[in-house]
Tab-separated table of C-alpha atoms and ligand atoms in Angstrom:
chain	number	residue	atom	x	y	z
B	1	UNK	CA	0.250	-0.008	-0.245
B	2	UNK	CA	1.285	3.413	-0.484
B	3	UNK	CA	2.081	5.669	1.831
B	4	UNK	CA	2.538	9.587	1.363
B	5	UNK	CA	4.296	11.874	2.734
B	6	UNK	CA	3.709	16.048	1.696
B	7	UNK	CA	6.255	18.248	2.450
B	8	UNK	CA	5.271	22.088	1.691
B	9	UNK	CA	7.146	25.442	2.698
B	10	UNK	CA	8.336	28.806	1.062
B	11	UNK	CA	11.297	29.743	-1.228
B	12	UNK	CA	14.916	27.902	0.329
B	13	UNK	CA	13.540	26.763	3.189
B	14	UNK	CA	15.586	23.420	2.698
B	15	UNK	CA	12.745	21.335	1.953
B	16	UNK	CA	14.624	19.942	-0.831
B	17	UNK	CA	17.392	18.348	1.390
B	18	UNK	CA	15.053	17.427	3.846
B	19	UNK	CA	12.776	15.514	2.023
B	20	UNK	CA	15.727	13.298	0.022
B	21	UNK	CA	16.711	12.493	3.675
B	22	UNK	CA	13.115	11.584	4.891
B	23	UNK	CA	12.564	9.809	1.304
B	24	UNK	CA	16.418	7.925	1.927
B	25	UNK	CA	15.247	7.228	5.655
B	26	UNK	CA	11.522	5.483	4.530
B	27	UNK	CA	13.556	3.740	1.265
B	28	UNK	CA	10.450	6.066	-0.506
B	29	UNK	CA	10.775	7.790	-3.673
B	30	UNK	CA	10.875	11.135	-4.047
B	31	UNK	CA	9.692	14.440	-6.081
B	32	UNK	CA	10.698	17.511	-6.347
B	33	UNK	CA	7.180	19.234	-7.900
B	34	UNK	CA	9.382	22.623	-7.926
B	35	UNK	CA	10.695	21.187	-10.763
B	36	UNK	CA	7.958	20.862	-12.521
B	37	UNK	CA	7.211	24.600	-12.603
B	38	UNK	CA	10.572	25.389	-12.921
B	39	UNK	CA	10.384	23.369	-16.295
B	40	UNK	CA	7.387	25.182	-17.318
B	41	UNK	CA	9.071	28.108	-16.407
B	42	UNK	CA	12.070	27.787	-18.451
B	43	UNK	CA	10.110	26.868	-21.662
B	44	UNK	CA	8.493	29.863	-21.123
B	45	UNK	CA	11.784	31.821	-20.976
B	46	UNK	CA	13.008	30.033	-24.474
B	47	UNK	CA	9.473	31.791	-25.776
B	48	UNK	CA	6.669	28.680	-25.652
B	49	UNK	CA	3.009	29.377	-24.037
B	50	UNK	CA	3.031	28.162	-20.047
B	51	UNK	CA	-0.285	26.086	-20.970
B	52	UNK	CA	1.112	23.583	-23.693
B	53	UNK	CA	4.669	23.468	-22.062
B	54	UNK	CA	2.754	22.384	-18.793
B	55	UNK	CA	0.225	19.693	-21.422
B	56	UNK	CA	3.134	18.328	-22.947
B	57	UNK	CA	5.999	18.302	-20.351
B	58	UNK	CA	7.640	14.863	-20.080
B	59	UNK	CA	9.446	13.226	-17.096
B	60	UNK	CA	12.914	13.553	-18.697
B	61	UNK	CA	12.332	17.549	-18.913
B	62	UNK	CA	12.323	17.646	-15.402
B	63	UNK	CA	16.298	16.532	-15.618
B	64	UNK	CA	17.143	20.026	-17.972
B	65	UNK	CA	20.391	22.309	-17.024
B	66	UNK	CA	19.686	25.320	-15.732
B	67	UNK	CA	16.549	24.982	-13.884
B	68	UNK	CA	17.610	26.054	-10.706
B	69	UNK	CA	18.853	29.491	-11.868
B	70	UNK	CA	17.374	32.511	-10.236
B	71	UNK	CA	15.923	33.520	-13.570
B	72	UNK	CA	14.048	30.103	-14.040
B	73	UNK	CA	12.825	30.278	-10.187
B	74	UNK	CA	10.942	33.314	-10.693
B	75	UNK	CA	9.355	32.310	-14.125
B	76	UNK	CA	8.165	29.466	-12.223
B	77	UNK	CA	6.801	31.110	-9.733
B	78	UNK	CA	4.790	33.026	-12.770
B	79	UNK	CA	3.773	30.238	-14.411
B	80	UNK	CA	2.814	28.830	-11.224
B	81	UNK	CA	-0.256	31.443	-11.072
B	82	UNK	CA	-2.159	30.490	-14.271
B	83	UNK	CA	-4.854	27.586	-13.340
B	84	UNK	CA	-4.259	26.030	-16.416
B	85	UNK	CA	-0.880	24.967	-15.378
B	86	UNK	CA	-1.601	23.953	-12.533
B	87	UNK	CA	-4.208	21.670	-13.780
B	88	UNK	CA	-2.030	19.885	-15.988
B	89	UNK	CA	0.606	18.943	-14.001
B	90	UNK	CA	-1.796	17.963	-11.107
B	91	UNK	CA	-2.106	13.716	-12.576
B	92	UNK	CA	1.495	13.577	-12.761
B	93	UNK	CA	2.106	14.271	-9.308
B	94	UNK	CA	-0.809	12.082	-7.718
B	95	UNK	CA	-0.072	8.952	-9.766
B	96	UNK	CA	4.019	9.754	-8.158
B	97	UNK	CA	2.044	10.136	-5.015
B	98	UNK	CA	0.216	7.309	-5.265
B	99	UNK	CA	3.351	4.615	-6.220
B	100	UNK	CA	4.226	1.073	-4.307
B	101	UNK	CA	6.228	1.745	-1.872
B	102	UNK	CA	5.584	5.215	-0.494
B	103	UNK	CA	6.452	8.704	-1.669
B	104	UNK	CA	7.532	12.107	-0.549
B	105	UNK	CA	6.570	14.875	-2.880
B	106	UNK	CA	7.495	18.659	-1.396
B	107	UNK	CA	6.033	21.656	-2.683
B	108	UNK	CA	3.691	24.179	-1.589
B	109	UNK	CA	0.257	22.578	-2.261
B	110	UNK	CA	1.211	19.151	-1.565
B	111	UNK	CA	-1.178	18.722	1.355
B	112	UNK	CA	-3.605	21.430	0.798
B	113	UNK	CA	-4.533	20.742	-2.920
B	114	UNK	CA	-2.598	17.491	-4.325
B	115	UNK	CA	-2.742	15.166	-1.698
B	116	UNK	CA	-5.129	16.538	1.148
B	117	UNK	CA	-5.248	12.247	2.103
B	118	UNK	CA	-1.484	12.073	2.358
B	119	UNK	CA	-0.068	9.627	5.625
B	120	UNK	CA	1.971	12.273	7.061
B	121	UNK	CA	2.180	16.529	5.897
B	122	UNK	CA	5.119	18.985	7.203
B	123	UNK	CA	5.229	22.520	6.647
B	124	UNK	CA	8.834	23.371	6.430
B	125	UNK	CA	9.927	27.203	6.945
B	126	UNK	CA	12.048	29.879	8.527
B	127	UNK	CA	12.587	33.357	8.551
B	128	UNK	CA	13.450	34.975	5.553
B	129	UNK	CA	16.625	36.026	6.229
B	130	UNK	CA	17.870	32.937	7.031
B	131	UNK	CA	16.495	31.054	4.039
B	132	UNK	CA	18.075	33.696	1.646
B	133	UNK	CA	21.437	33.414	3.803
B	134	UNK	CA	21.332	29.677	2.717
B	135	UNK	CA	20.280	29.742	-0.667
B	136	UNK	CA	23.191	32.935	-0.920
B	137	UNK	CA	25.554	29.880	0.458
B	138	UNK	CA	24.405	27.600	-2.148
B	139	UNK	CA	24.843	30.112	-4.795
B	140	UNK	CA	28.266	31.058	-4.023
B	141	UNK	CA	29.131	27.087	-3.430
B	142	UNK	CA	27.590	26.569	-6.960
B	143	UNK	CA	30.133	29.426	-8.290
B	144	UNK	CA	27.390	31.462	-9.063
B	145	UNK	CA	27.908	35.679	-8.576
B	146	UNK	CA	25.346	37.369	-6.743
B	147	UNK	CA	24.802	39.372	-3.315
B	148	UNK	CA	22.764	38.638	-0.532
B	149	UNK	CA	20.635	41.570	-0.677
B	150	UNK	CA	19.104	40.471	-3.947
B	151	UNK	CA	18.798	36.853	-3.154
B	152	UNK	CA	16.669	38.003	-0.289
B	153	UNK	CA	14.915	40.377	-2.770
B	154	UNK	CA	13.809	37.628	-4.932
B	155	UNK	CA	13.237	35.335	-1.964
B	156	UNK	CA	10.288	37.802	-0.588
B	157	UNK	CA	8.772	38.236	-3.762
B	158	UNK	CA	8.511	34.804	-4.989
B	159	UNK	CA	7.051	34.459	-1.073
B	160	UNK	CA	4.597	36.556	-2.077
B	161	UNK	CA	3.367	35.571	-4.921
B	162	UNK	CA	2.959	31.883	-4.391
B	163	UNK	CA	1.090	33.257	-1.004
B	164	UNK	CA	-0.951	36.106	-2.486
B	165	UNK	CA	-1.977	34.060	-5.775
B	166	UNK	CA	-5.723	32.538	-5.784
B	167	UNK	CA	-5.098	29.021	-7.114
B	168	UNK	CA	-3.473	27.183	-4.892
B	169	UNK	CA	-1.587	29.314	-2.540
B	170	UNK	CA	1.027	28.647	-0.515
B	171	UNK	CA	-0.517	27.901	2.862
B	172	UNK	CA	-0.031	24.983	6.074
B	173	UNK	CA	-2.670	22.829	5.727
B	174	UNK	CA	-4.506	22.417	8.957
B	175	UNK	CA	-3.491	18.917	10.112
B	176	UNK	CA	0.285	19.790	8.727
B	177	UNK	CA	3.212	19.979	11.620
B	178	UNK	CA	4.865	23.226	11.201
B	179	UNK	CA	9.057	22.847	11.194
B	180	UNK	CA	10.843	26.108	11.692
B	181	UNK	CA	14.019	25.248	10.939
B	182	UNK	CA	15.303	29.069	11.660
B	183	UNK	CA	17.396	27.869	14.551
B	184	UNK	CA	17.902	24.358	13.193
B	185	UNK	CA	20.387	22.653	11.639
B	186	UNK	CA	20.016	19.984	8.801
B	187	UNK	CA	20.319	17.000	11.315
B	188	UNK	CA	18.169	18.460	13.818
B	189	UNK	CA	15.752	19.497	11.317
B	190	UNK	CA	15.018	15.616	9.388
B	191	UNK	CA	14.865	14.291	13.113
B	192	UNK	CA	12.441	16.340	13.586
B	193	UNK	CA	10.740	15.115	10.213
B	194	UNK	CA	11.060	11.665	11.050
B	195	UNK	CA	9.370	12.081	14.378
B	196	UNK	CA	6.569	13.693	13.190
B	197	UNK	CA	6.301	10.753	10.569
B	198	UNK	CA	6.722	8.008	13.213
B	199	UNK	CA	3.900	9.646	15.099
B	200	UNK	CA	1.450	9.715	12.142
B	201	UNK	CA	2.848	5.804	10.793
B	202	UNK	CA	1.861	5.117	14.417
B	203	UNK	CA	-1.252	6.554	14.299
B	204	UNK	CA	-2.409	4.503	11.194
B	205	UNK	CA	-0.922	1.084	12.556
B	206	UNK	CA	-0.589	1.130	16.151
S	1	CDP	O1	13.653	25.461	-4.217
S	1	CDP	P1	12.967	26.277	-3.524
S	1	CDP	O2	12.007	26.209	-2.677
S	1	CDP	O3	13.062	27.784	-4.102
S	1	CDP	O4	11.268	26.263	-5.180
S	1	CDP	P2	10.925	25.373	-5.881
S	1	CDP	O5	10.080	24.070	-5.062
S	1	CDP	O6	12.038	24.631	-6.684
S	1	CDP	O7	9.873	25.921	-6.418
S	1	CDP	C1	9.683	27.164	-7.261
S	1	CDP	C2	8.597	27.807	-7.654
S	1	CDP	O8	7.461	26.691	-8.396
S	1	CDP	C3	8.252	28.571	-6.702
S	1	CDP	O9	8.600	29.328	-5.916
S	1	CDP	C4	6.281	28.175	-6.871
S	1	CDP	O10	6.195	29.214	-7.900
S	1	CDP	C5	6.437	26.856	-7.720
S	1	CDP	N1	5.834	25.572	-7.410
S	1	CDP	C6	4.329	25.934	-7.288
S	1	CDP	O11	3.941	26.751	-6.982
S	1	CDP	N2	3.874	24.529	-6.247
S	1	CDP	C7	4.327	23.332	-6.132
S	1	CDP	N3	3.788	22.385	-5.577
S	1	CDP	C8	6.052	23.761	-6.285
S	1	CDP	C9	6.590	24.781	-6.810
């Protein structure tokens, strides 16, 4: 039987690292749903209509180079406002969530819209300054030229667009466990996530 772990939260909250670690811990598959929107955003920057791009999206498009760039991140949050884009990506995400052997999906609307019946839901967050600092360090390590103020501004802008859109805004599901990683290192955040998922599992199979 499938077991779905939904992990949502704002930009650069550490969902990616956390989701990979949680998936590895339970032996589950992991889908970074942000990549779907990034792939559509990249196509829009190429000049393609975003709705057509979302309808034609293939799994291999998620491996395209450059999807992590700041320009693609902003484009992703612009195409993510369009209801037809979101609708075109629902089936792929739901099918992945129900794969045999369990799945971790991370994104913005997994616990609220894509998998409202997920067995475990986490909402991972941190104050914007901490998130921007982490993203800035990541970019410096990858050799990207930027400055902290620009990264902070981009992070706040994207959070605002994600939280205020009408369709599937970024918001914690009522039954999600909130993990604020502002003061947690990655090991502590992973431990908090695993204990929340263990508690959810115990509620299902006491
Ligand atoms: O890695 P980071 O948290 O910076 O971003 P991401 O998870 O790759 O998501 C990029 C953008 O895609 C977000 O800013 C959202 O606008 C959009 N997104 C979404 O709308 N719904 C999702 N389930 C995942 C991402």
